[in-house]
CSV table of C-alpha atoms in Angstrom, one decimal:
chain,number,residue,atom,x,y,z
A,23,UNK,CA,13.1,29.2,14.9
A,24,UNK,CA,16.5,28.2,12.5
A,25,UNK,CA,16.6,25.1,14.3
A,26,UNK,CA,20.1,22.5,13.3
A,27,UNK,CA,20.1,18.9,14.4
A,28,UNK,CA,22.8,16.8,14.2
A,29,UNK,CA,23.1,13.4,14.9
A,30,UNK,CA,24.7,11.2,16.4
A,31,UNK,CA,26.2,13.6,19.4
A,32,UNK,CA,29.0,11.4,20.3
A,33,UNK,CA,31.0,8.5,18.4
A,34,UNK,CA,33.7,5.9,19.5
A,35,UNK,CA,34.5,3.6,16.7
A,36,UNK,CA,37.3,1.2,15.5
A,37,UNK,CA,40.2,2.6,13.0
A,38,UNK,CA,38.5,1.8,9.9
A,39,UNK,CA,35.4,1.8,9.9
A,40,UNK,CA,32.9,4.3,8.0
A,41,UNK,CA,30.5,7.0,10.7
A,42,UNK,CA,27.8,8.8,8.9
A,43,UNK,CA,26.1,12.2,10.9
A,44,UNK,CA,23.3,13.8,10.0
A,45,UNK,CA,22.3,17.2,9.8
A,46,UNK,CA,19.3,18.3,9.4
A,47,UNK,CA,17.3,21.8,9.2
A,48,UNK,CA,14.2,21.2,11.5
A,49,UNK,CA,12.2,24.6,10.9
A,50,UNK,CA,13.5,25.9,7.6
A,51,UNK,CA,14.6,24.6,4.3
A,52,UNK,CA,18.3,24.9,3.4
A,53,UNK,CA,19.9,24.8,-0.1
A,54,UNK,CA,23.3,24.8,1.6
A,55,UNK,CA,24.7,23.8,4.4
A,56,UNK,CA,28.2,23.7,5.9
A,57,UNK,CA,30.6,21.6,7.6
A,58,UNK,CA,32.9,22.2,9.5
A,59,UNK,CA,35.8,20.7,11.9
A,60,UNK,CA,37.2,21.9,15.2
A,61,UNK,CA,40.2,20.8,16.6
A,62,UNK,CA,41.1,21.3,20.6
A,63,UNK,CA,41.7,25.3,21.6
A,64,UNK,CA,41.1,26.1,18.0
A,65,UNK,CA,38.8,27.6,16.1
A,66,UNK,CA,36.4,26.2,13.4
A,67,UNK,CA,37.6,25.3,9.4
A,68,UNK,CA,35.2,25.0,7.0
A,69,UNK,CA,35.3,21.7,5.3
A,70,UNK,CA,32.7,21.3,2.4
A,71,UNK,CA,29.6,23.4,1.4
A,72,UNK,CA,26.8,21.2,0.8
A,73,UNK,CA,24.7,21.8,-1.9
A,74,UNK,CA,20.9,20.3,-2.5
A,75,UNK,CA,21.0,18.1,-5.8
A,76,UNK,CA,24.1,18.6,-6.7
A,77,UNK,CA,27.8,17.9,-5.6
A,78,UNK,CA,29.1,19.3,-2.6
A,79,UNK,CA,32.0,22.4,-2.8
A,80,UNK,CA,35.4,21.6,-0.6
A,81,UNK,CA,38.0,23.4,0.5
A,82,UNK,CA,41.2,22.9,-0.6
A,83,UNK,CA,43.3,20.2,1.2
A,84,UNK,CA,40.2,18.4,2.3
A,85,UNK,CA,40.0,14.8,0.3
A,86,UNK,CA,36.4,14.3,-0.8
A,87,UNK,CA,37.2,10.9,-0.9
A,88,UNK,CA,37.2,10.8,2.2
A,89,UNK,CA,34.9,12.9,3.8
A,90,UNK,CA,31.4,12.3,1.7
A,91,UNK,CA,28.4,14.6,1.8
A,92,UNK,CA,25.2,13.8,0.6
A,93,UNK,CA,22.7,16.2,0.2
A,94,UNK,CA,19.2,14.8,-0.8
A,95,UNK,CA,16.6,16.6,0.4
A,96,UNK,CA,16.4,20.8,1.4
A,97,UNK,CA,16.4,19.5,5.3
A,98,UNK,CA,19.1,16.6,5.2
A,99,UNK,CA,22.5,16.8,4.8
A,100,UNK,CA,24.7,13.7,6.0
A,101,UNK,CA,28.5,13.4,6.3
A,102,UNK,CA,30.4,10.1,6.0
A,103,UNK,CA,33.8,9.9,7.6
A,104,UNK,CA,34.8,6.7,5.4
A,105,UNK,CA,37.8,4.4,7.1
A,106,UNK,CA,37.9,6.3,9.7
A,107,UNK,CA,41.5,7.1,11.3
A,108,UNK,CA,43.2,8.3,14.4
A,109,UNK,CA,44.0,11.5,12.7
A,110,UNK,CA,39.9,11.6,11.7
A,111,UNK,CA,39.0,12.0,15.7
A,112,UNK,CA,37.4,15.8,15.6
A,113,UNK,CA,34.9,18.0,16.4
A,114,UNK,CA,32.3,17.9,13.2
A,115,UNK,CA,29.9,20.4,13.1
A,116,UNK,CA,27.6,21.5,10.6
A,117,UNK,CA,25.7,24.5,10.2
A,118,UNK,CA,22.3,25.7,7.9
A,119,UNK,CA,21.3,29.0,7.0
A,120,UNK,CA,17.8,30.3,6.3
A,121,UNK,CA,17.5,31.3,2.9
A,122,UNK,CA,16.4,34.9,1.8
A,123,UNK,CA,16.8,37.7,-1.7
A,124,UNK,CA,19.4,39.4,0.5
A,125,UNK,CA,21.7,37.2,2.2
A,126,UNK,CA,20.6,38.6,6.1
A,127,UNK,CA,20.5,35.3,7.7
A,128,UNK,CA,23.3,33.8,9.8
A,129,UNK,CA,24.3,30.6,9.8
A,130,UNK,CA,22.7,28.4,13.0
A,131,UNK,CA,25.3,25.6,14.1
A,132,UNK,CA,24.2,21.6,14.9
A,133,UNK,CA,25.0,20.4,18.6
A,134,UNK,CA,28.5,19.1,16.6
A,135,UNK,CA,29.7,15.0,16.8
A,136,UNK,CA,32.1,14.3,18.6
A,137,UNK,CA,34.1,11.8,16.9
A,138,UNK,CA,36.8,9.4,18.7
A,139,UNK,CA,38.7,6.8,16.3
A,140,UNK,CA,40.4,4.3,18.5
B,16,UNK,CA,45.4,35.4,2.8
B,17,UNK,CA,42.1,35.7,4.5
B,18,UNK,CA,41.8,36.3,8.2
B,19,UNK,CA,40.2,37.1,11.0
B,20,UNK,CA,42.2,37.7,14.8
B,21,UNK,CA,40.4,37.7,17.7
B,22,UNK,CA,42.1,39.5,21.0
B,23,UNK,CA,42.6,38.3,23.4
B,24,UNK,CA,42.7,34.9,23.5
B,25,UNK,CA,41.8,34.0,26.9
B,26,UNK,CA,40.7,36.7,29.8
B,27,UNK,CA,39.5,35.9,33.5
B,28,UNK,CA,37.3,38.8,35.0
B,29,UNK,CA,34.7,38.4,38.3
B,30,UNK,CA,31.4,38.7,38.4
B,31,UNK,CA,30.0,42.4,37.4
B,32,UNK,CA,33.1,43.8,35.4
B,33,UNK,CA,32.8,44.6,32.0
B,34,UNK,CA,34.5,43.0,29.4
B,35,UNK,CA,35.5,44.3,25.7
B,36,UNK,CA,36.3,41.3,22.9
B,37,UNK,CA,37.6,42.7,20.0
B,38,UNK,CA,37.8,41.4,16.4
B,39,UNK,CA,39.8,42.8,13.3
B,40,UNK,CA,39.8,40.9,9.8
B,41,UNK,CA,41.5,41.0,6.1
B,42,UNK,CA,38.7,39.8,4.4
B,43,UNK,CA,38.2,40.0,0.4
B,44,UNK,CA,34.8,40.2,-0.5
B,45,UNK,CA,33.3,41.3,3.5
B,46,UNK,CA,30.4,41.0,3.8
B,47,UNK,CA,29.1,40.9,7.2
B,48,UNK,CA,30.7,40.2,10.6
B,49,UNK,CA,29.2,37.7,13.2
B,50,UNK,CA,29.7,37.1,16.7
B,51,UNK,CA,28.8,33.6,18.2
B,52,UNK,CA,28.7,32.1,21.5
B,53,UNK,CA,30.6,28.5,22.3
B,54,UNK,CA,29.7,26.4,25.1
B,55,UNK,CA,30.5,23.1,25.5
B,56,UNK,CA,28.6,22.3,22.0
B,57,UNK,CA,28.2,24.2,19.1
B,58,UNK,CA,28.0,27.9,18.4
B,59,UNK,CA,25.0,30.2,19.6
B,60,UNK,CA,24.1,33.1,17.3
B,61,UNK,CA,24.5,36.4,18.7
B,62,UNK,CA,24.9,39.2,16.6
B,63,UNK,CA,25.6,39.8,13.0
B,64,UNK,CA,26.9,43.5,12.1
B,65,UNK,CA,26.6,44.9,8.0
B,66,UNK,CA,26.7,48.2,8.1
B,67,UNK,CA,29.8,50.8,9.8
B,68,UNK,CA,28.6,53.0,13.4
B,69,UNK,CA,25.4,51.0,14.4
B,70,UNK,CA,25.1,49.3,17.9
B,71,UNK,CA,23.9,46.2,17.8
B,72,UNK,CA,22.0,45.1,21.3
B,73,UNK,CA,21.0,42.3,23.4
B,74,UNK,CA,20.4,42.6,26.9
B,75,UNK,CA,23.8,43.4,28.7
B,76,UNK,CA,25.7,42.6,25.4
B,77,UNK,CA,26.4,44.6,22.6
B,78,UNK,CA,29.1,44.8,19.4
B,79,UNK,CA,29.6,47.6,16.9
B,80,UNK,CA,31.4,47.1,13.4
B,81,UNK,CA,34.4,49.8,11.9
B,82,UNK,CA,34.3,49.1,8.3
B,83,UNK,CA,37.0,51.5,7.7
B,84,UNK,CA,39.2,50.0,10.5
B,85,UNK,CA,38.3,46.4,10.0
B,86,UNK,CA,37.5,45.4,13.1
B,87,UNK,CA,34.8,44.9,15.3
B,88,UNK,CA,34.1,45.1,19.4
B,89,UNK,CA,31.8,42.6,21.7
B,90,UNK,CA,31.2,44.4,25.0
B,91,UNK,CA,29.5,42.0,27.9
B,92,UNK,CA,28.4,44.4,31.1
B,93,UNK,CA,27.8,42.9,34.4
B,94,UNK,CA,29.2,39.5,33.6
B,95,UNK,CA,27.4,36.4,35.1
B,96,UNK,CA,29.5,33.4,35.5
B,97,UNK,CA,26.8,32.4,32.7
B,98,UNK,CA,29.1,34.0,30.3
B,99,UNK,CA,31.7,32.1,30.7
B,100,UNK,CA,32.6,30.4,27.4
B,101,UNK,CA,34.4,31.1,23.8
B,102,UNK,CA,33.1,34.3,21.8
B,103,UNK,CA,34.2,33.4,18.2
B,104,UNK,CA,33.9,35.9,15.5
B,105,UNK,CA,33.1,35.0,11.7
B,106,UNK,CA,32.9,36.9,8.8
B,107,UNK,CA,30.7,36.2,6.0
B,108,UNK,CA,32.5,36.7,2.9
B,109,UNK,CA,32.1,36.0,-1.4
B,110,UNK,CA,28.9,36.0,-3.2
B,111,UNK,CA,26.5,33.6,-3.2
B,112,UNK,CA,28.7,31.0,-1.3
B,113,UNK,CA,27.8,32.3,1.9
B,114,UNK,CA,30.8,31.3,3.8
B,115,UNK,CA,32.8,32.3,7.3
B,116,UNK,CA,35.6,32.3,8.2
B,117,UNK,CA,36.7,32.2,12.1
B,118,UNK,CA,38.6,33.9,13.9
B,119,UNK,CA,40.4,31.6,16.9
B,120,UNK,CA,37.8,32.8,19.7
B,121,UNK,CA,38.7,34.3,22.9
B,122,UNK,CA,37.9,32.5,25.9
B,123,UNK,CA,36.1,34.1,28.6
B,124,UNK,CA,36.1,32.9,32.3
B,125,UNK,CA,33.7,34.9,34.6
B,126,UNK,CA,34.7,34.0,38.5
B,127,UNK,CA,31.9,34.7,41.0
């Protein structure tokens, strides 16, 4: 069970365009998910919480211009990298957590996108 | 400022030793700690610790939380080349956001 998809795995676009990944819940439902990024050697920073039916939460010095997240459905969260740039080229993953009354359920993590912006 | 340092940062052992990944955080709001497993793809659940003193186990590994100290311990026994990979620790902190924060991982190489 807890189950994350993400999709696509791997992207190698041109300097300007817009990438859209997917993440999707495929066993449970998920108010909220999380994205993250990951740079080489270092560890992962949380980017936006994504909320169902309402606007996504980002942290500070992340441009939500920039980096959209849709939230539609309780399984579906997508992220859209819009003209893309050099600097953009990360490791995106996202991650959904089971809900519960308590709060005991850790957060399972997508396969991650790899994205290259040439 | 919130954070969470992992120690060390990279450690080479042989098959069989055992290892001890440690963890120590200045988190407002704590409210659990969580160990997870990096491959070449995203993070693998492994554990997630709430309360001070109780062992947490599965299989050769375990992890303990020190709620007074602030940190927390990952012990592997009998490595496997297997293990080889980056143990990142989070902590889950706030109220209802249900966020973590990272620690930088340490990376474990396991020669056979």
């Amino acid at each position: 069970g807890a189950v994350v998809s993400q999709h696509p795995s791997r992207v190698i676009c041109k300097s300007g365009t817009s990438v859209k990944i997917e993440c999707r819940s495929l066993d449970f439902q998920a108010t909220t998910m999380f994205w993250y990024r990951q740079f080489p050697k270092k560890s992962l920073m949380l980017m936006a919480t994504s909320n169902e039916g309402s606007k996504a939460t980002y942290e500070q010095g992340v441009e939500k211009d920039k980096f959209l997240i849709n939230h539609a459905s309780l399984t579906l969260s997508t992220l859209t990298v819009t003209s893309a740039h050099p600097e953009d080229s990360s490791f995106y993953i996202c991650s959904a957590r089971k809900e519960d009354r308590v709060g005991n359920q850790p957060q399972h993590f997508g396969d991650g996108t790899r994205l290259s912006i040439l | 400022e919130d954070k969470v340092v992992q120690s060390p940062l990279s450690l080479v052992v042989h098959e069989g030793d055992t290892v001890t990944l440690n963890c120590s955080y200045e988190v407002t709001n704590f409210r659990s700690l969580l160990w997870y497993k990096q491959e070449k793809k995203a993070p693998t659940f492994l554990f997630m610790l709430t309360s001070s003193g109780i062992e947490k186990k599965s299989g050769r590994l375990s992890s303990i939380l020190d709620k007074k100290e602030l940190f927390s311990i990952l012990n592997i026994t009998a490595t496997q080349t297997g293990d080889s990979a980056v143990y990142l620790c989070a902590v889950l902190y706030g109220g209802a956001t249900n966020k973590l924060i990272f620690g930088t991982g340490t990376l474990l190489a396991v020669q056979p």
